CSV table of C-alpha atoms in Angstrom, one decimal:
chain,number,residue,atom,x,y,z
J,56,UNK,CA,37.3,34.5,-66.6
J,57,UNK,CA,39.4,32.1,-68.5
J,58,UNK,CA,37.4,29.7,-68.4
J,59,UNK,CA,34.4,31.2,-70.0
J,60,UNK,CA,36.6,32.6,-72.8
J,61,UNK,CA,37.0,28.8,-73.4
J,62,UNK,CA,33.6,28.6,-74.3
J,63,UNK,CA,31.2,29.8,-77.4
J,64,UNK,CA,28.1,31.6,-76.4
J,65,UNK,CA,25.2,29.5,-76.5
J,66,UNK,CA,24.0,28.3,-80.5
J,67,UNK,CA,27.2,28.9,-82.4
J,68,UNK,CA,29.7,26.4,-82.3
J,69,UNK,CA,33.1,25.7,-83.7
J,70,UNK,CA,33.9,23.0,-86.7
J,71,UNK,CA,36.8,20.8,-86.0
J,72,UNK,CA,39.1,20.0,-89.2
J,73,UNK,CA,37.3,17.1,-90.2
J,74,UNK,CA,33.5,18.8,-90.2
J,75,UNK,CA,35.1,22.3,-91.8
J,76,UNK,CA,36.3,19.4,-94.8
J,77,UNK,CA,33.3,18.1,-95.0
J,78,UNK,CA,31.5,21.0,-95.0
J,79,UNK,CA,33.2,22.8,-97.6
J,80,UNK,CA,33.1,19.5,-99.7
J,81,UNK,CA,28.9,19.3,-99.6
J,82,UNK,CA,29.0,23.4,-100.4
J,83,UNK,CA,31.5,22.5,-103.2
J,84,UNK,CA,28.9,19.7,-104.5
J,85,UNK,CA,25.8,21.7,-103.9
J,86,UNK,CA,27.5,25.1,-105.8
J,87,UNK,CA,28.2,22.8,-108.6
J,88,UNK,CA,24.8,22.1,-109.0
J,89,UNK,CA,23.7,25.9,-108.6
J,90,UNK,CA,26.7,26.2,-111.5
J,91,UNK,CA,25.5,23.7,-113.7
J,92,UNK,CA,21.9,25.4,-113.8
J,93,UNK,CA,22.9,28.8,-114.9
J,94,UNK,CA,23.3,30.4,-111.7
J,95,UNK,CA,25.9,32.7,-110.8
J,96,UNK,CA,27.7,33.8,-107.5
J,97,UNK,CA,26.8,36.7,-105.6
J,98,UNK,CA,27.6,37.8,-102.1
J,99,UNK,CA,25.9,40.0,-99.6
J,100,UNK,CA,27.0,42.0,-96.3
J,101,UNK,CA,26.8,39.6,-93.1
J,102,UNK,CA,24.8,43.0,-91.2
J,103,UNK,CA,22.3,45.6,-93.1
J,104,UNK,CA,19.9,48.0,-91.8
J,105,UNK,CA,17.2,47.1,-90.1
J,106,UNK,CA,14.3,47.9,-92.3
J,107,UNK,CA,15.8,45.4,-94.5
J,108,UNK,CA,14.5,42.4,-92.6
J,109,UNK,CA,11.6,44.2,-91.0
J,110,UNK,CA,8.0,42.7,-89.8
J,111,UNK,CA,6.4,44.5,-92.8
J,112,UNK,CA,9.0,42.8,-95.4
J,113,UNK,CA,7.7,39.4,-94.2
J,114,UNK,CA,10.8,38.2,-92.7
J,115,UNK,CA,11.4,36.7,-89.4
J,116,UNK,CA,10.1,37.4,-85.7
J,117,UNK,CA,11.7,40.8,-85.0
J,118,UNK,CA,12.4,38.8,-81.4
J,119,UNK,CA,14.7,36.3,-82.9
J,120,UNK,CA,16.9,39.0,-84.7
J,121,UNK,CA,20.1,40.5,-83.7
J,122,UNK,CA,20.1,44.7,-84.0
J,123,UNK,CA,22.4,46.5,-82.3
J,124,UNK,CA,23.3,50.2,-83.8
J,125,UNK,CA,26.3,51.7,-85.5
J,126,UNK,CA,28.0,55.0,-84.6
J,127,UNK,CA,25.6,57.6,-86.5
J,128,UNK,CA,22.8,55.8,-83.9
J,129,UNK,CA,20.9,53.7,-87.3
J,130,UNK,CA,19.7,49.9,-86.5
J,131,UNK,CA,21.8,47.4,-87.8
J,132,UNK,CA,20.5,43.8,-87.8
J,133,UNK,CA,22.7,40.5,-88.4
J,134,UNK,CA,20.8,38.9,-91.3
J,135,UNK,CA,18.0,36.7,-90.2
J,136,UNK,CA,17.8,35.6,-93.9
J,137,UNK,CA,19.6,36.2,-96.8
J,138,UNK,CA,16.5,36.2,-99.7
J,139,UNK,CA,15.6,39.7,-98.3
J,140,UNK,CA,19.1,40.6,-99.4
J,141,UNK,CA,19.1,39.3,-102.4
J,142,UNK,CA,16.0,41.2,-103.1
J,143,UNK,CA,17.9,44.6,-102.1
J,144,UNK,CA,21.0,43.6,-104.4
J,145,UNK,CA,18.9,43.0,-107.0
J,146,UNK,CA,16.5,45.9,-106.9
J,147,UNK,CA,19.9,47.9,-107.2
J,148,UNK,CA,22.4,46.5,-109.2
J,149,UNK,CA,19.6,45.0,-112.0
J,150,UNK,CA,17.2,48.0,-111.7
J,151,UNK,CA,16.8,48.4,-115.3
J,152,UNK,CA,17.3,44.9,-116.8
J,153,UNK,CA,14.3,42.5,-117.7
J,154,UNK,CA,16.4,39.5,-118.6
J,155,UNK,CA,15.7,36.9,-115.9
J,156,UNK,CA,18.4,37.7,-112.8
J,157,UNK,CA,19.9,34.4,-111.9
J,158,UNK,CA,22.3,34.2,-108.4
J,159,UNK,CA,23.4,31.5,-106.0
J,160,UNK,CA,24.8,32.4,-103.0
J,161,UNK,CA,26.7,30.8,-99.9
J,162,UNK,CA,26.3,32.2,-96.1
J,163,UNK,CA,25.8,32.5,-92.6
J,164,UNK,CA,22.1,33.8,-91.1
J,165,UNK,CA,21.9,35.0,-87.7
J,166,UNK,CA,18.7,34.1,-85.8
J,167,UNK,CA,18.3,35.1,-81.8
J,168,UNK,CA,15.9,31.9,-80.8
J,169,UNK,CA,15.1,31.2,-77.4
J,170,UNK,CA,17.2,29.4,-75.0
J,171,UNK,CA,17.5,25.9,-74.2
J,172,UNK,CA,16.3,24.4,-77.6
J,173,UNK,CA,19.5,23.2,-78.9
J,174,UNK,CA,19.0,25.1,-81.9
J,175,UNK,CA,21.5,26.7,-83.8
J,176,UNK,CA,21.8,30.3,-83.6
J,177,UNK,CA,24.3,30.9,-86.6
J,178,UNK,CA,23.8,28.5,-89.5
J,179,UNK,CA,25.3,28.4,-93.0
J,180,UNK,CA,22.6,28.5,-96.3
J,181,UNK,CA,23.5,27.5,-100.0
J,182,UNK,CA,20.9,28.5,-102.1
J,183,UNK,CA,19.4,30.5,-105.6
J,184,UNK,CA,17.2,33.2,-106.8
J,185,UNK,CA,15.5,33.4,-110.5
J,186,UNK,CA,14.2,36.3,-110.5
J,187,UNK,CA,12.3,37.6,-113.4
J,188,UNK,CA,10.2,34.8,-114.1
J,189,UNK,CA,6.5,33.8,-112.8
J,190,UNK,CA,5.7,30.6,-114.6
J,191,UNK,CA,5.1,27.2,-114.0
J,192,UNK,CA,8.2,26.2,-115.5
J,193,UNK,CA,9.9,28.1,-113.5
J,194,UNK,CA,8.5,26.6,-110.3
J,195,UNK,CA,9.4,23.1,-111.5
J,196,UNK,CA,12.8,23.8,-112.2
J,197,UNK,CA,14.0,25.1,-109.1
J,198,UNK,CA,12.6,22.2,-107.3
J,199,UNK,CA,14.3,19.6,-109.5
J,200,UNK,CA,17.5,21.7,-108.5
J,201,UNK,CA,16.9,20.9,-104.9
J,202,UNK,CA,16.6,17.3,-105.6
J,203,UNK,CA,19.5,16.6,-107.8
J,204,UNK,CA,21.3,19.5,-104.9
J,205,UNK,CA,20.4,16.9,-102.7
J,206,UNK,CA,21.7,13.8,-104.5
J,207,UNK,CA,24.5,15.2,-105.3
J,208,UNK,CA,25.3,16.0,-101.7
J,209,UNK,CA,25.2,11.8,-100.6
J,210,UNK,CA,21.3,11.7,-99.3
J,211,UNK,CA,19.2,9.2,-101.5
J,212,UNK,CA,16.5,9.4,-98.6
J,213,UNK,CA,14.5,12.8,-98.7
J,214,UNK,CA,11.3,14.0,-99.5
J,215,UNK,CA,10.1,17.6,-101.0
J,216,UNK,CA,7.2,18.6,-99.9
J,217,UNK,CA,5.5,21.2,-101.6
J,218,UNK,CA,2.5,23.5,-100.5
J,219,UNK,CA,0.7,26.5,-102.0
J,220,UNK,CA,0.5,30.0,-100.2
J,221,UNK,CA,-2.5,31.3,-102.8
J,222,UNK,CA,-4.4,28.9,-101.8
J,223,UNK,CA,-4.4,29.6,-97.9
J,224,UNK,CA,-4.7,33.5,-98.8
J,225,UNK,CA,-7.5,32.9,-100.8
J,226,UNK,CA,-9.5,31.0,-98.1
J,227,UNK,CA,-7.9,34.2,-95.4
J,228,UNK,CA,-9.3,36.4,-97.8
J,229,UNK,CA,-13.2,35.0,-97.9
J,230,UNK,CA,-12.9,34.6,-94.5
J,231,UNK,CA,-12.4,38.1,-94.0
J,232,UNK,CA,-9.2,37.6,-91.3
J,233,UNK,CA,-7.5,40.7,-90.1
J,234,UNK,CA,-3.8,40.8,-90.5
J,235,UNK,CA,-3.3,39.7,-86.9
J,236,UNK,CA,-5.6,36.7,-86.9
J,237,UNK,CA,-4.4,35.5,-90.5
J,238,UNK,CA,-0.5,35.3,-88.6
J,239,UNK,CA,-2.3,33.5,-86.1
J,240,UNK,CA,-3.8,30.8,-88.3
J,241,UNK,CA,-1.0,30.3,-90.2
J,242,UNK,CA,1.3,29.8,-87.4
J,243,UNK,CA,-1.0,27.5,-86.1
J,244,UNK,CA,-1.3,25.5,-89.4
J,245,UNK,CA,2.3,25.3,-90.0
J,246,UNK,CA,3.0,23.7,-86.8
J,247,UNK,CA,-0.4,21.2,-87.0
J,248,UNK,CA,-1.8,22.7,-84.3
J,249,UNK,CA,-5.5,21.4,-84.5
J,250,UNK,CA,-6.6,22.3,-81.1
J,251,UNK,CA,-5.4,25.9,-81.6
J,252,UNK,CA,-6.7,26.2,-84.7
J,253,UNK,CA,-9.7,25.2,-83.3
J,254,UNK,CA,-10.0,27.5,-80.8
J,255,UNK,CA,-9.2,30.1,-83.2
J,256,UNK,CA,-11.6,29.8,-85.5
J,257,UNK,CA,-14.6,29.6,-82.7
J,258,UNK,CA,-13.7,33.2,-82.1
J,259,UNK,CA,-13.8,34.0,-86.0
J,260,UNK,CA,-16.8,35.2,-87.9
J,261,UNK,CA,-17.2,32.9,-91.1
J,262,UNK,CA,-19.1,30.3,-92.5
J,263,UNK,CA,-19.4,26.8,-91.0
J,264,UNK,CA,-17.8,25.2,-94.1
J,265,UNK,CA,-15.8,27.4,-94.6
J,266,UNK,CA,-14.1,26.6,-90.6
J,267,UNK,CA,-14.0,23.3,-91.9
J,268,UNK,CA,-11.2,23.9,-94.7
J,269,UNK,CA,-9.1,25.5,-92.0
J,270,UNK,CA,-9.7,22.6,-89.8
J,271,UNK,CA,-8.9,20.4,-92.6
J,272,UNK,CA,-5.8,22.2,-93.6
J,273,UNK,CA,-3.4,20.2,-91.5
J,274,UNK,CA,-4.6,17.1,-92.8
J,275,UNK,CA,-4.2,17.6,-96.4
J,276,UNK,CA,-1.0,16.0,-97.3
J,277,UNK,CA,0.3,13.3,-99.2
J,278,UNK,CA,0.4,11.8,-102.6
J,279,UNK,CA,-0.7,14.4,-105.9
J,280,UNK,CA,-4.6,12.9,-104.8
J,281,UNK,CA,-4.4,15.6,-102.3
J,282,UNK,CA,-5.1,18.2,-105.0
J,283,UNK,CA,-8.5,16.8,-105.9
J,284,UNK,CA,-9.3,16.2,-102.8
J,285,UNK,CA,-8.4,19.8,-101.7
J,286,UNK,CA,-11.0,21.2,-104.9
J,287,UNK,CA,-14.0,19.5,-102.9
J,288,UNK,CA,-13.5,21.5,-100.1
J,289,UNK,CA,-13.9,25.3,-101.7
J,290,UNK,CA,-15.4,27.1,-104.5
J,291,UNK,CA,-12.9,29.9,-103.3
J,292,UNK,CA,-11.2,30.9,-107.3
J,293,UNK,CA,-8.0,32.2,-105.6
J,294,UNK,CA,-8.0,28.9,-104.1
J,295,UNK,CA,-8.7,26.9,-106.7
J,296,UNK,CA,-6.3,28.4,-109.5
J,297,UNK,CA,-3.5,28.1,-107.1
J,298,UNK,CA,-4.5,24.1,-107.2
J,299,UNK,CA,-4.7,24.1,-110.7
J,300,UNK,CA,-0.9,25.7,-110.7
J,301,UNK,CA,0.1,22.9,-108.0
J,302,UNK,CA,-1.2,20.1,-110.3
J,303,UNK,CA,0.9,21.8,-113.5
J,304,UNK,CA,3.9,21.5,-111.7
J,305,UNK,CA,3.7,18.1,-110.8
J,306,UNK,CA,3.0,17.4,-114.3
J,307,UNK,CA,6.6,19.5,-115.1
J,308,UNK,CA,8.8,17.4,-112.2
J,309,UNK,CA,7.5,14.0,-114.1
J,310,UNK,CA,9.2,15.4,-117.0
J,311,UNK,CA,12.1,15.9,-114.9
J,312,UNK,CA,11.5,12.5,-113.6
J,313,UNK,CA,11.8,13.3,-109.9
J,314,UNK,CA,8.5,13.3,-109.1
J,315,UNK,CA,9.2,10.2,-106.6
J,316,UNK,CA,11.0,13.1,-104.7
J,317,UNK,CA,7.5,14.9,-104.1
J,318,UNK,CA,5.0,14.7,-101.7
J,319,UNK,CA,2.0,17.6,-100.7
J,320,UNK,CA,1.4,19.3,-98.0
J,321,UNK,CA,-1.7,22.5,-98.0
J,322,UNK,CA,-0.9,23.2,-94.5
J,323,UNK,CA,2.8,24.0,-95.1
J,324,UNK,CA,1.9,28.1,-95.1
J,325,UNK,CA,5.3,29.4,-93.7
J,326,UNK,CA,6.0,31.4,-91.1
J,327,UNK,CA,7.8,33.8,-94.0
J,328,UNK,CA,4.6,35.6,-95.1
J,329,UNK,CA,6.3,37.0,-98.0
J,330,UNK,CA,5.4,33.9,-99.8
J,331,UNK,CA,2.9,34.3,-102.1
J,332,UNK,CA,2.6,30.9,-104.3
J,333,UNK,CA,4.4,27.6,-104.1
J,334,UNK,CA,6.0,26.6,-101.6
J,335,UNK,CA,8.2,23.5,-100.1
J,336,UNK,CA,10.6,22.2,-97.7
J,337,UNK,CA,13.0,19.3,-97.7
J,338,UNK,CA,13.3,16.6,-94.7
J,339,UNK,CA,15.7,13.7,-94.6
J,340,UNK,CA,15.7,11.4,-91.7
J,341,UNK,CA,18.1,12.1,-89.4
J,342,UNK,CA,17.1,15.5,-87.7
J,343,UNK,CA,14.1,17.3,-86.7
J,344,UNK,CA,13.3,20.2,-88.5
J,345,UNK,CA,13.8,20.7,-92.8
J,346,UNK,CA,16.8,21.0,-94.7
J,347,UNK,CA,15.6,23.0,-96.9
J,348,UNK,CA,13.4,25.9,-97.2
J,349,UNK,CA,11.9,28.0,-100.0
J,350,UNK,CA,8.9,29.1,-102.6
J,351,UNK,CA,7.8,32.0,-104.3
J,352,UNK,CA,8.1,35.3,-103.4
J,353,UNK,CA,6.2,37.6,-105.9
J,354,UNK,CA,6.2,41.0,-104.4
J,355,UNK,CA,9.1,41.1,-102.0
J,356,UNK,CA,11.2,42.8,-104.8
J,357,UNK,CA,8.5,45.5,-105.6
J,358,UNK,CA,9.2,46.6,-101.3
J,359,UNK,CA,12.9,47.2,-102.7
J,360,UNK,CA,11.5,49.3,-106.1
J,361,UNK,CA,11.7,47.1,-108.7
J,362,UNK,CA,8.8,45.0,-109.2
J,363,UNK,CA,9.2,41.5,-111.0
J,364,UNK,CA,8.7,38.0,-109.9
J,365,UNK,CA,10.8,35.6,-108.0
J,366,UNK,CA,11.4,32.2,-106.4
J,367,UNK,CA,13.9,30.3,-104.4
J,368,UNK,CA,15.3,28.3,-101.7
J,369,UNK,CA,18.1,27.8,-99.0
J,370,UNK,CA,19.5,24.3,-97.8
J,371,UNK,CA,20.6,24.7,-94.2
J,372,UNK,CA,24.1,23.1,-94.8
J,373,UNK,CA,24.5,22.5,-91.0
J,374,UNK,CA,21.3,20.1,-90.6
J,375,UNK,CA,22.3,18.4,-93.5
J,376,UNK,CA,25.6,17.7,-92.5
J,377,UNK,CA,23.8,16.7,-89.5
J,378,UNK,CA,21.4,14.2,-91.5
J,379,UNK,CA,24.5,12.7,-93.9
J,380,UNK,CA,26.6,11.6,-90.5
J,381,UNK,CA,23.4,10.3,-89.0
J,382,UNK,CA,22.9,8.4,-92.0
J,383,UNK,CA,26.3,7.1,-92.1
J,384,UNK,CA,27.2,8.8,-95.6
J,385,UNK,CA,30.6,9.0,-96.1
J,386,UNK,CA,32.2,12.5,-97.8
J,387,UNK,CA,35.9,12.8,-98.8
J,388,UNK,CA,37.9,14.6,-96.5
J,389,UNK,CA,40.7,17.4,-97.4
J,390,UNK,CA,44.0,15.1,-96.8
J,391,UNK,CA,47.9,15.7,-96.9
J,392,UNK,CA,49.3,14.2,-99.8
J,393,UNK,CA,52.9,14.1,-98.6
J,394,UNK,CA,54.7,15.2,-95.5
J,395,UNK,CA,58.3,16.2,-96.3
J,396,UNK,CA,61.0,16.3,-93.4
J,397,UNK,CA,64.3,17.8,-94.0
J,398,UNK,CA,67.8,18.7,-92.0
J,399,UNK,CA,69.6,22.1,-92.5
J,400,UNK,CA,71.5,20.3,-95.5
J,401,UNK,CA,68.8,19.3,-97.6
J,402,UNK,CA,66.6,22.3,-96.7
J,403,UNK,CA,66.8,23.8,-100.4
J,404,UNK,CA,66.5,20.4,-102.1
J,405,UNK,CA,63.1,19.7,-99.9
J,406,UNK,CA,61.7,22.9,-100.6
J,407,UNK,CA,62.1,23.0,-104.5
J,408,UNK,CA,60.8,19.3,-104.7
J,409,UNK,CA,57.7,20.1,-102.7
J,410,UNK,CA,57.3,23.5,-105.0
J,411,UNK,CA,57.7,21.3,-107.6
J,412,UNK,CA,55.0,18.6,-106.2
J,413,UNK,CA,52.7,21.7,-105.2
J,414,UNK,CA,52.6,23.0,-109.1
J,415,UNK,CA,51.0,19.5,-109.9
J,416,UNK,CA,48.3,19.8,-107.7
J,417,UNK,CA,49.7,17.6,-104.4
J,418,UNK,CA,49.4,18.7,-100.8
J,419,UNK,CA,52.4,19.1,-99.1
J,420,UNK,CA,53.2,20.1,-95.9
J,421,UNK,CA,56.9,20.6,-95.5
J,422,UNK,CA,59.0,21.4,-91.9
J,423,UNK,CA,62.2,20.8,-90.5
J,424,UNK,CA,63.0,17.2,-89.2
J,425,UNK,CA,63.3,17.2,-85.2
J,426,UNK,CA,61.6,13.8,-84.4
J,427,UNK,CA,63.1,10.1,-85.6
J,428,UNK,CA,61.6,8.9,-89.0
J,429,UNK,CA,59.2,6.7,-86.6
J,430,UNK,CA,57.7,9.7,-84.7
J,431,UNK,CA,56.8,11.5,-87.7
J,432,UNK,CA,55.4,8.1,-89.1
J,433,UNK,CA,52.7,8.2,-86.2
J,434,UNK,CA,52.2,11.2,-86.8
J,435,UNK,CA,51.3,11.1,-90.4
J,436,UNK,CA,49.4,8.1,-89.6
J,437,UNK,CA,47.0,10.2,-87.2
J,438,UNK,CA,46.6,12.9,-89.3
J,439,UNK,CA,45.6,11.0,-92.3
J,440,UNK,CA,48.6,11.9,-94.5
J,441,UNK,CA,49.2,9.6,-97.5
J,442,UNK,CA,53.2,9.6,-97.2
J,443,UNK,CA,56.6,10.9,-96.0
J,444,UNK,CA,59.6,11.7,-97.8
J,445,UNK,CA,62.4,12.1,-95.5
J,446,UNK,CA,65.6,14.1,-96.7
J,447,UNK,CA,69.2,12.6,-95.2
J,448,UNK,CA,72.7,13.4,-95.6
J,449,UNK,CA,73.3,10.7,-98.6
J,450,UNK,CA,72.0,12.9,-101.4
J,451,UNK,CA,68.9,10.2,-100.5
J,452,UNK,CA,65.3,10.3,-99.9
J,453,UNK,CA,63.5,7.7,-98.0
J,454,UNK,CA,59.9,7.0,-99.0
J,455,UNK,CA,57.2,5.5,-96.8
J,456,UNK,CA,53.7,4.9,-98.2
J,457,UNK,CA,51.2,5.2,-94.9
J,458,UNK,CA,48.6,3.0,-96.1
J,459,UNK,CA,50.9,0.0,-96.9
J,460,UNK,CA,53.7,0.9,-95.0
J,461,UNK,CA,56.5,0.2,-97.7
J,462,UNK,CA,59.3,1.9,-97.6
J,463,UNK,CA,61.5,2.7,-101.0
J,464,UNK,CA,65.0,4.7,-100.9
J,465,UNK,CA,65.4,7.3,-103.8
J,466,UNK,CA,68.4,9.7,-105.0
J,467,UNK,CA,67.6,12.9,-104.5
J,468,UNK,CA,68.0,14.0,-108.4
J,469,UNK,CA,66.0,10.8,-109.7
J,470,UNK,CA,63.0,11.7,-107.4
J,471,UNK,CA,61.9,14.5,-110.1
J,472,UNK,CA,62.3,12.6,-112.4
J,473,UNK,CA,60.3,9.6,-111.4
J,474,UNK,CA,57.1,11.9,-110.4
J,475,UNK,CA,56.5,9.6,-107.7
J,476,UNK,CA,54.8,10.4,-104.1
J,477,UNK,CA,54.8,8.1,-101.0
């Protein structure tokens, strides 16, 4: 019994010091970022009811959620993903206001996957939501967030690929799909399928030609030449406008001059079907699967009662931790400043002198000397703490800087004075 309390269930995982630091240092880069373009903090519960992430929102597999009920008998579900809740905040709290909603947000999602996959099960997101605003611009400006989010975070090796959901939907919609088969396809698109695809289709009625765009889906990605070549392949207006909005956005992220950041892909469709134009992910070399998710989302808010336009995205924070280590990019870690070791004598000295170190800004960790001078030196040393200022009986203080090892001797009352730290 002990032994399996020892353990975390399987697809969560602890962070050790080290990882929690560099965690919280990318989320403190990548928040920046959010910061810098406008967007403001907002958090949301970790559980909600059910009908919050539900099939007909266009959220995730109700399989891979986690419901369980509270005491009045209602379905609770751990959040499978946190734009659904952003849409619910925002259908509330900004019922009335047409300004443009801007919100970032920092969190763990919750997603009951199947065994054996090595997947995560609880991961942490950092992402944004303009809501308010259906425009080109728009589009464009959230993706150049992701890439300077990115950059910002140590990766100088990614890609954004972006996709566009109209278009697929148009070509669903001429091929007269049910809602059943349209899932189907896209799921089988999405993951580049081609022999299920192909086998779909041969039980669809459509045209020929028109089985040939689906086949062709997969293979449409690349360089910006994919657009034209995509315009060959259907007369389909739906279709073709959401092209035309592709191509304008491109022409935006120039602007922004991170269009070396962008590649297409038509057959990214997302298994998220509340999508309803652009769409991208992020991938960095180093793991598997994106590190970063998002597009437009059009009518989710309208589900909620208020019904405006909206787009965003969510970096997995854990896969891209995952990617920088791989990569061998080095973050700045949280460190100890100073350790201070004192006696019963000089306990009230020590503890104003770290106070007084503390108010600057340092990190001190203080605690009663019960080891020699050399034991706590190794110990320093392991932990990655910059000094030690030991406390004796002489009204003295002996400094020892860890990184070059010197040692100085200071008076108590000139140590204040000098502002130094070992």
């Amino acid at each position: 019994m002990i032994d399996c309390l020892l353990h975390t269930p399987e697809g969560v995982r602890d962070f050790n010091i080290k990882e929690t630091s560099k965690k919280n240092e990318l989320q403190n880069r990548i928040g920046s970022v959010f910061h810098r373009y406008g967007f403001r903090d907002i958090q949301t519960p970790t559980f909600e009811y059910y009908d919050v992430f539900n099939h007909e929102r266009g959220t995730v597999d109700i399989r891979e959620m986690y419901k369980f009920f509270d005491r009045d008998g209602n379905i609770l579900a751990l959040r499978p993903d946190i734009t659904p809740s952003i849409a619910r905040y925002v259908s509330t709290y900004y019922k009335h206001e047409e300004n443009p909603v801007r919100v970032c947000y920092v969190g763990n999602t919750f997603r009951n996957g199947k065994s054996y996959q090595g997947k995560l099960r609880e991961f942490t997101q950092a992402g944004v939501e303009l809501i308010g605003i259906n425009s080109e611009d728009a589009d464009a400006e959230i993706i150049a967030l992701i890439i300077n989010s990115l950059s910002i975070a140590g990766l100088e090796k990614f890609q954004i690929d972006l996709g566009q959901a109209g278009f697929f939907k148009g070509l669903a919609e001429e091929a007269g799909l049910d809602a059943n088969e349209e899932e189907e396809l896209r799921n089988f698109v999405d993951e580049k399928n081609f022999i299920a695809v192909e086998e779909l289709l041969t039980r669809c009625n459509m045209s020929e030609d028109l089985k040939q765009v689906f086949l062709d889906l997969p293979k449409l990605f690349g360089s910006v030449e994919v657009i034209e070549k995509a315009r060959k392949l259907t007369n389909n207006e739906k279709a073709i406008n959401s092209l035309d909005r592709l191509e304008k956005v491109y022409e935006i992220l120039c602007d922004y001059g991170v269009e070396n950041y962008v590649s297409f892909d038509l057959g990214l469709v997302n298994c998220l079907n509340y999508y309803t134009g652009i769409i991208f992910r992020g991938y960095t070399y180093g793991t598997g699967v994106s590190i970063v998710d998002g597009g437009r989302y059009d009518t989710l808010l309208k589900q909620f009662g208020k019904d405006v336009p909206a787009i965003g995205f969510a970096i997995v924070i854990d896969e891209l931790m995952l990617a920088i280590e791989r990569q061998q990019i080095s973050l700045p870690e949280f460190n100890i400043d100073t350790l201070i070791i004192y006696n019963q004598q000089t306990r009230k000295q020590a503890i104003l002198i770290s106070e007084e170190f503390r108010s600057k800004g340092m990190n001190i960790q203080i605690g009663l000397l019960e080891k020699s001078l050399e034991d706590n030196i190794e110990y320093g040393k392991k932990h990655g703490i910059g000094g030690i200022m030991s406390f004796n009986d002489n009204e003295e203080v002996v400094l020892v800087n860890l990184q070059t090892m010197d040692k100085t001797v200071v008076a108590i009352n000139e140590l204040l004075d000098r502002g130094e730290k070992a």
